[in-house]
PDB file of C-alpha atoms in Angstrom:
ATOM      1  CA  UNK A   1      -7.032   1.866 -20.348  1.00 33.00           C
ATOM      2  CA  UNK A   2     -10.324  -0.145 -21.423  1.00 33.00           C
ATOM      3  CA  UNK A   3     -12.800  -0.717 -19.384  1.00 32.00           C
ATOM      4  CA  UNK A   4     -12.218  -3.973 -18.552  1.00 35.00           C
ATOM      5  CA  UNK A   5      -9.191  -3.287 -17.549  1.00 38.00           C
ATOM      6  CA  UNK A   6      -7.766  -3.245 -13.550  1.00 39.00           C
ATOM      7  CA  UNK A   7      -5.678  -0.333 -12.511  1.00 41.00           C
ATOM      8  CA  UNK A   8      -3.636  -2.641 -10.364  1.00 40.00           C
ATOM      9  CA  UNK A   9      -0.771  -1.646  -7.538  1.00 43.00           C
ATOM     10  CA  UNK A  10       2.607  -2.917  -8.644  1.00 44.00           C
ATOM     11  CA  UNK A  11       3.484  -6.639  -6.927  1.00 43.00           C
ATOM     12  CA  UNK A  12       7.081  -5.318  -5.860  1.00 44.00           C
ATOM     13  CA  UNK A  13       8.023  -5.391  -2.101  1.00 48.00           C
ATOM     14  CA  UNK A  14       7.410  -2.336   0.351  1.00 44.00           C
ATOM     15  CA  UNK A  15       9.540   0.415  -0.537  1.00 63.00           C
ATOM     16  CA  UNK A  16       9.862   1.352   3.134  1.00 77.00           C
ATOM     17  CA  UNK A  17      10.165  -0.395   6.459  1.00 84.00           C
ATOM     18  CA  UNK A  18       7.094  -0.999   7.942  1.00 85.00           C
ATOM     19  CA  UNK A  19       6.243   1.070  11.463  1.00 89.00           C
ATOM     20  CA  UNK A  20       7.128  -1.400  14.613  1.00 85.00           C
ATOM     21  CA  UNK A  21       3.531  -0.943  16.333  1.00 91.00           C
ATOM     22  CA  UNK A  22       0.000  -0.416  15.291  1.00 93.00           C
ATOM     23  CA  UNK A  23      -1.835  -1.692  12.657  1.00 97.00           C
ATOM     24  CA  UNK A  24      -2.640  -0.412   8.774  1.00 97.00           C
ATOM     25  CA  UNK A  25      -6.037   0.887  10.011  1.00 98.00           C
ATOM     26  CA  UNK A  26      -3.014   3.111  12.201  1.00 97.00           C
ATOM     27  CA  UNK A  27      -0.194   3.189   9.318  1.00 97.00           C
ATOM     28  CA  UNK A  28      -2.577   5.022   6.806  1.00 98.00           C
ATOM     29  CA  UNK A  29      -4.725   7.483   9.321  1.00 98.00           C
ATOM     30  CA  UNK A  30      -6.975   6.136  11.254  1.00 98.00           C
ATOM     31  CA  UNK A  31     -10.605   6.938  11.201  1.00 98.00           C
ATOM     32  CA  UNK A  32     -10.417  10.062   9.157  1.00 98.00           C
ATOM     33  CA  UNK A  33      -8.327   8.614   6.089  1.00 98.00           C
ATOM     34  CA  UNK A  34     -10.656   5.432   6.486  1.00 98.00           C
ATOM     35  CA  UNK A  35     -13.866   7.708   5.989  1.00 98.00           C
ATOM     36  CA  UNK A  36     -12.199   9.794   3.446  1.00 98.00           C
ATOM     37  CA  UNK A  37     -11.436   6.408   1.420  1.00 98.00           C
ATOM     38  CA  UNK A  38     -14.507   4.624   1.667  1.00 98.00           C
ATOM     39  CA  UNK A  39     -16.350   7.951   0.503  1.00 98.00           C
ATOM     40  CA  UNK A  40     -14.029   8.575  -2.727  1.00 98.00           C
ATOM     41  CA  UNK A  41     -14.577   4.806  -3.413  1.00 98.00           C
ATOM     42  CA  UNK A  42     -18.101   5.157  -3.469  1.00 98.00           C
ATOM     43  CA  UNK A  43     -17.780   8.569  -5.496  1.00 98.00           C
ATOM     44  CA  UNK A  44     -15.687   6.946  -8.416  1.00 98.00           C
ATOM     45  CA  UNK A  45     -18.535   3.877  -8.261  1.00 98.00           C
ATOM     46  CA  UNK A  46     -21.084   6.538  -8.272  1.00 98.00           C
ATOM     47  CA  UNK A  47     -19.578   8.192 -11.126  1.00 97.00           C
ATOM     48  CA  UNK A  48     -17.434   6.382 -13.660  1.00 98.00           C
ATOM     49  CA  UNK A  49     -18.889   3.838 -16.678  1.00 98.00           C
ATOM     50  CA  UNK A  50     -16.519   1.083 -15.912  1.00 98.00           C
ATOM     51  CA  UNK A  51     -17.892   0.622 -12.734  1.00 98.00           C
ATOM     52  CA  UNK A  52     -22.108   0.676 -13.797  1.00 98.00           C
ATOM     53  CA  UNK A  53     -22.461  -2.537 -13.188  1.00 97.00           C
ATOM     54  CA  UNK A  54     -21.657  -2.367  -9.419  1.00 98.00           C
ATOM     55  CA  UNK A  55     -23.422   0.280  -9.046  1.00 98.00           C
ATOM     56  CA  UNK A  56     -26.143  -1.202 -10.109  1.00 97.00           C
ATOM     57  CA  UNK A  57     -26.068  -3.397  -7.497  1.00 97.00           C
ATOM     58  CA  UNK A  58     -26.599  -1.162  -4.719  1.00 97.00           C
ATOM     59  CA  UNK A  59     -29.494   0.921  -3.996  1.00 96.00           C
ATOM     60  CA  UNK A  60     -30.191   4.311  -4.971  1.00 97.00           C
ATOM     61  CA  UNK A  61     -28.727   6.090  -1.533  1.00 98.00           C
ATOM     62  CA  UNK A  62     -25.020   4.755  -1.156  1.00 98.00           C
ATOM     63  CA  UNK A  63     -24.919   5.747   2.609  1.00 98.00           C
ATOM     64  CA  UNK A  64     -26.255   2.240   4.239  1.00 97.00           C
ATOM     65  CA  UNK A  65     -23.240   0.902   2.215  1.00 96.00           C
ATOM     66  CA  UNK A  66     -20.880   3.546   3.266  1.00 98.00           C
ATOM     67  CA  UNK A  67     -21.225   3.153   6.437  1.00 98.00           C
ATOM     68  CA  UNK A  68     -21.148  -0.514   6.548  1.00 96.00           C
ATOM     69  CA  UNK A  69     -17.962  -0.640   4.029  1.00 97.00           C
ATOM     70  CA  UNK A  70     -16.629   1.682   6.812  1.00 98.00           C
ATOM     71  CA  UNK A  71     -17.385  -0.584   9.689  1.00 98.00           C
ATOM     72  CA  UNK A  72     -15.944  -3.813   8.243  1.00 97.00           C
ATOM     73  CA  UNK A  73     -12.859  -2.068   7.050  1.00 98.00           C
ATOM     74  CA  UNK A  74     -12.216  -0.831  10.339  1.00 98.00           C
ATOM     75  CA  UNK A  75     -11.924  -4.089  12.306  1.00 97.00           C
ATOM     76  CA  UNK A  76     -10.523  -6.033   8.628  1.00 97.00           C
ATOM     77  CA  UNK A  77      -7.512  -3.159   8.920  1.00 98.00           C
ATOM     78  CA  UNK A  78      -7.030  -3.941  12.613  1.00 97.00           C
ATOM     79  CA  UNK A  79      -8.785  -0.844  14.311  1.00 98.00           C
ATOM     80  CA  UNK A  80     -11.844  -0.969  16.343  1.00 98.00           C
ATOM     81  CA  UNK A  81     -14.234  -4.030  15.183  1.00 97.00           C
ATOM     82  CA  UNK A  82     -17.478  -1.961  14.292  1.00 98.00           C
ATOM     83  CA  UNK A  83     -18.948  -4.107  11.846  1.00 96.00           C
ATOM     84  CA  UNK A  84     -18.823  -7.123  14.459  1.00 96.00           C
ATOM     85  CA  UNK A  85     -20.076  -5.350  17.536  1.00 96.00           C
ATOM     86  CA  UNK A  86     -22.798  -4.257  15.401  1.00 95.00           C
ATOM     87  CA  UNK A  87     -23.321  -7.291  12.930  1.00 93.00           C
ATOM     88  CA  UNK A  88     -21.818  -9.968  14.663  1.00 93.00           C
ATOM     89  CA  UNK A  89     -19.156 -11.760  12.572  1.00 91.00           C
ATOM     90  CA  UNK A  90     -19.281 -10.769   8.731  1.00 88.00           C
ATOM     91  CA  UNK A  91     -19.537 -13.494   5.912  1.00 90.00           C
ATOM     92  CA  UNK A  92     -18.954 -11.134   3.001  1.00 92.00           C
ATOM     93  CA  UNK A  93     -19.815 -14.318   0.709  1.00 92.00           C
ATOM     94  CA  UNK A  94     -23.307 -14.831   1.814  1.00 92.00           C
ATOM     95  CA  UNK A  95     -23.940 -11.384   1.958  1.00 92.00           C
ATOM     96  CA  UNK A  96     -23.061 -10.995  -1.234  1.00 94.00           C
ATOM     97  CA  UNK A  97     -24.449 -14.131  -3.089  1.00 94.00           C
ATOM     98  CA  UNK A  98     -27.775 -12.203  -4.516  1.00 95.00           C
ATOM     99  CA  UNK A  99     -25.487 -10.376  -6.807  1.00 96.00           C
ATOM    100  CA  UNK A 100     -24.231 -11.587 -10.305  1.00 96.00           C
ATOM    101  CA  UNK A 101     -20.249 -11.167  -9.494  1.00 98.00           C
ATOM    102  CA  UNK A 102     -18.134 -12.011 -12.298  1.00 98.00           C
ATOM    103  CA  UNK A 103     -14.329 -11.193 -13.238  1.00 98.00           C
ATOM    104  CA  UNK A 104     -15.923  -8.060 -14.836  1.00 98.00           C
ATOM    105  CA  UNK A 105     -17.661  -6.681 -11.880  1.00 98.00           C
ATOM    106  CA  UNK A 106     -14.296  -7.473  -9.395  1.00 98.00           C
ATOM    107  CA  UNK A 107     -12.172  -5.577 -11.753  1.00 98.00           C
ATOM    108  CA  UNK A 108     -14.366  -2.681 -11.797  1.00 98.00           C
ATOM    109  CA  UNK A 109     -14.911  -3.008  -7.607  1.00 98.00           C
ATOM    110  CA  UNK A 110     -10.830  -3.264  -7.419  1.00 98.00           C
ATOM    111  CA  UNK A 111     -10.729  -0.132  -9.958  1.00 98.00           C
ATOM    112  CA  UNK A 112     -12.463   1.662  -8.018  1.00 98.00           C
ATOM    113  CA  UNK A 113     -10.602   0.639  -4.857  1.00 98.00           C
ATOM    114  CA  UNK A 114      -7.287   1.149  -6.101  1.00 98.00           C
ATOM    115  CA  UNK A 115      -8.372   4.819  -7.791  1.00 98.00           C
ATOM    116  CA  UNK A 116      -9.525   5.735  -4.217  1.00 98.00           C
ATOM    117  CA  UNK A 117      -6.339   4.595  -2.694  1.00 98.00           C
ATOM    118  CA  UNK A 118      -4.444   7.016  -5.081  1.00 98.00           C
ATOM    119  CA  UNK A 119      -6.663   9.944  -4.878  1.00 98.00           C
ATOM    120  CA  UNK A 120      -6.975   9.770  -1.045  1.00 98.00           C
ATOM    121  CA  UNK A 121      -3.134   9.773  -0.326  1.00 98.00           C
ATOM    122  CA  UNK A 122      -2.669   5.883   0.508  1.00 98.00           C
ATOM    123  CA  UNK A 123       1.094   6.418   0.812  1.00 97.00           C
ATOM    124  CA  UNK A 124       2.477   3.551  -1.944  1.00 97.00           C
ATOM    125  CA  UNK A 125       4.327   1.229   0.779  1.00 96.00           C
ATOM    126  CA  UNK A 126       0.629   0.217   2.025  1.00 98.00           C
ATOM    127  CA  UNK A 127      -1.494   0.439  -1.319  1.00 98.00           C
ATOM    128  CA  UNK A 128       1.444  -2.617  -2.055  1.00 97.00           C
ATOM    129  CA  UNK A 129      -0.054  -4.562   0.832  1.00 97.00           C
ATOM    130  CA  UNK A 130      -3.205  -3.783   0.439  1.00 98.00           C
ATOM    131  CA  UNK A 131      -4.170  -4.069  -3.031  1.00 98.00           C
ATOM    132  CA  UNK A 132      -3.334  -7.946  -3.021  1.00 98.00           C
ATOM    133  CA  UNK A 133      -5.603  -8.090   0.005  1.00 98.00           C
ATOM    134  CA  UNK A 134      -8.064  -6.268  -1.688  1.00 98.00           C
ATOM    135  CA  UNK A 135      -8.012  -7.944  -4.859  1.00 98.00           C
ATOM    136  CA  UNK A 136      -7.980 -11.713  -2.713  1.00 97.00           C
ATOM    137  CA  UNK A 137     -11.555 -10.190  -1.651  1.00 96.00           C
ATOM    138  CA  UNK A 138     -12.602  -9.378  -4.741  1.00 97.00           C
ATOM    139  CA  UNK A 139     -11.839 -12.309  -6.536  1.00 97.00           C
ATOM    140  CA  UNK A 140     -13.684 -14.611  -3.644  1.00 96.00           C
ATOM    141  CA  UNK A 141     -16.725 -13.267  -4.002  1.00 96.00           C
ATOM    142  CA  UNK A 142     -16.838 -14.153  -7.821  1.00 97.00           C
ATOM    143  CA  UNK A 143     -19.741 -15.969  -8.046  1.00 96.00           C
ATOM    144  CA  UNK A 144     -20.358 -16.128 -12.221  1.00 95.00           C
ATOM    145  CA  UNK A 145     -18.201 -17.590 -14.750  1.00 92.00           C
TER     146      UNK A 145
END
């Protein structure tokens, strides 16, 4: 696979009946596989060449962003609403309008993403539902041709 190239979830239906309650913050673990994803996320952005140029967007100690990641996924998956109790509500555009986003740079964020899904156990049925979601995010903060 080349670098520019987006290791993307397959666009077929759930392969298994969704659970009647809860929410996917529930369906895929809670707080624990939450944590566990948004640090193996930030591992593969720490670590791989494709994704250099996002990295180079953040600072040199990942934690602030961790943590924050964290917080907004948490309410955006339907658990508790960190990021708002803390923040108030989130406009991930504005917040994200310093940075030169282009097609490359969501690929590489939706790489890494999808990469962390797999190596943290997101069973398939929700990496289905989520990786459109994700990749909706990604591609609205494009901000460069």
């Amino acid at each position: 696979m080349s670098t520019n190239e987006v290791q993307r979830a397959p666009s077929a239906q759930a392969t298994a009946p969704l659970p009647a309650t809860g929410s996917m913050y529930d369906w895929i673990g809670g707080e624990p596989a939450l944590r566990k994803l948004v640090d193996r996320f930030y591992e593969i952005m720490d670590g791989e060449d494709f994704a250099a140029t996002i990295r180079g967007m953040h600072q040199a100690d990942l934690a602030p962003m961790r943590a924050s990641l964290f917080e907004y996924l948490s309410g955006w998956l339907g658990g508790p609403p960190l990021y708002v109790v803390k923040h108030g509500s989130p406009c991930i555009s504005r917040a994200h309008a310093p940075f030169a986003i282009d097609r490359a740079a969501s690929d590489a964020w939706m790489r890494c993403m999808n990469q962390a899904m797999l190596d943290t156990g997101v069973p398939e049925q929700y990496r289905e539902l989520l990786s459109p979601a994700f990749e909706r995010m990604a591609t609205m903060l494009i901000n460069r041709p």
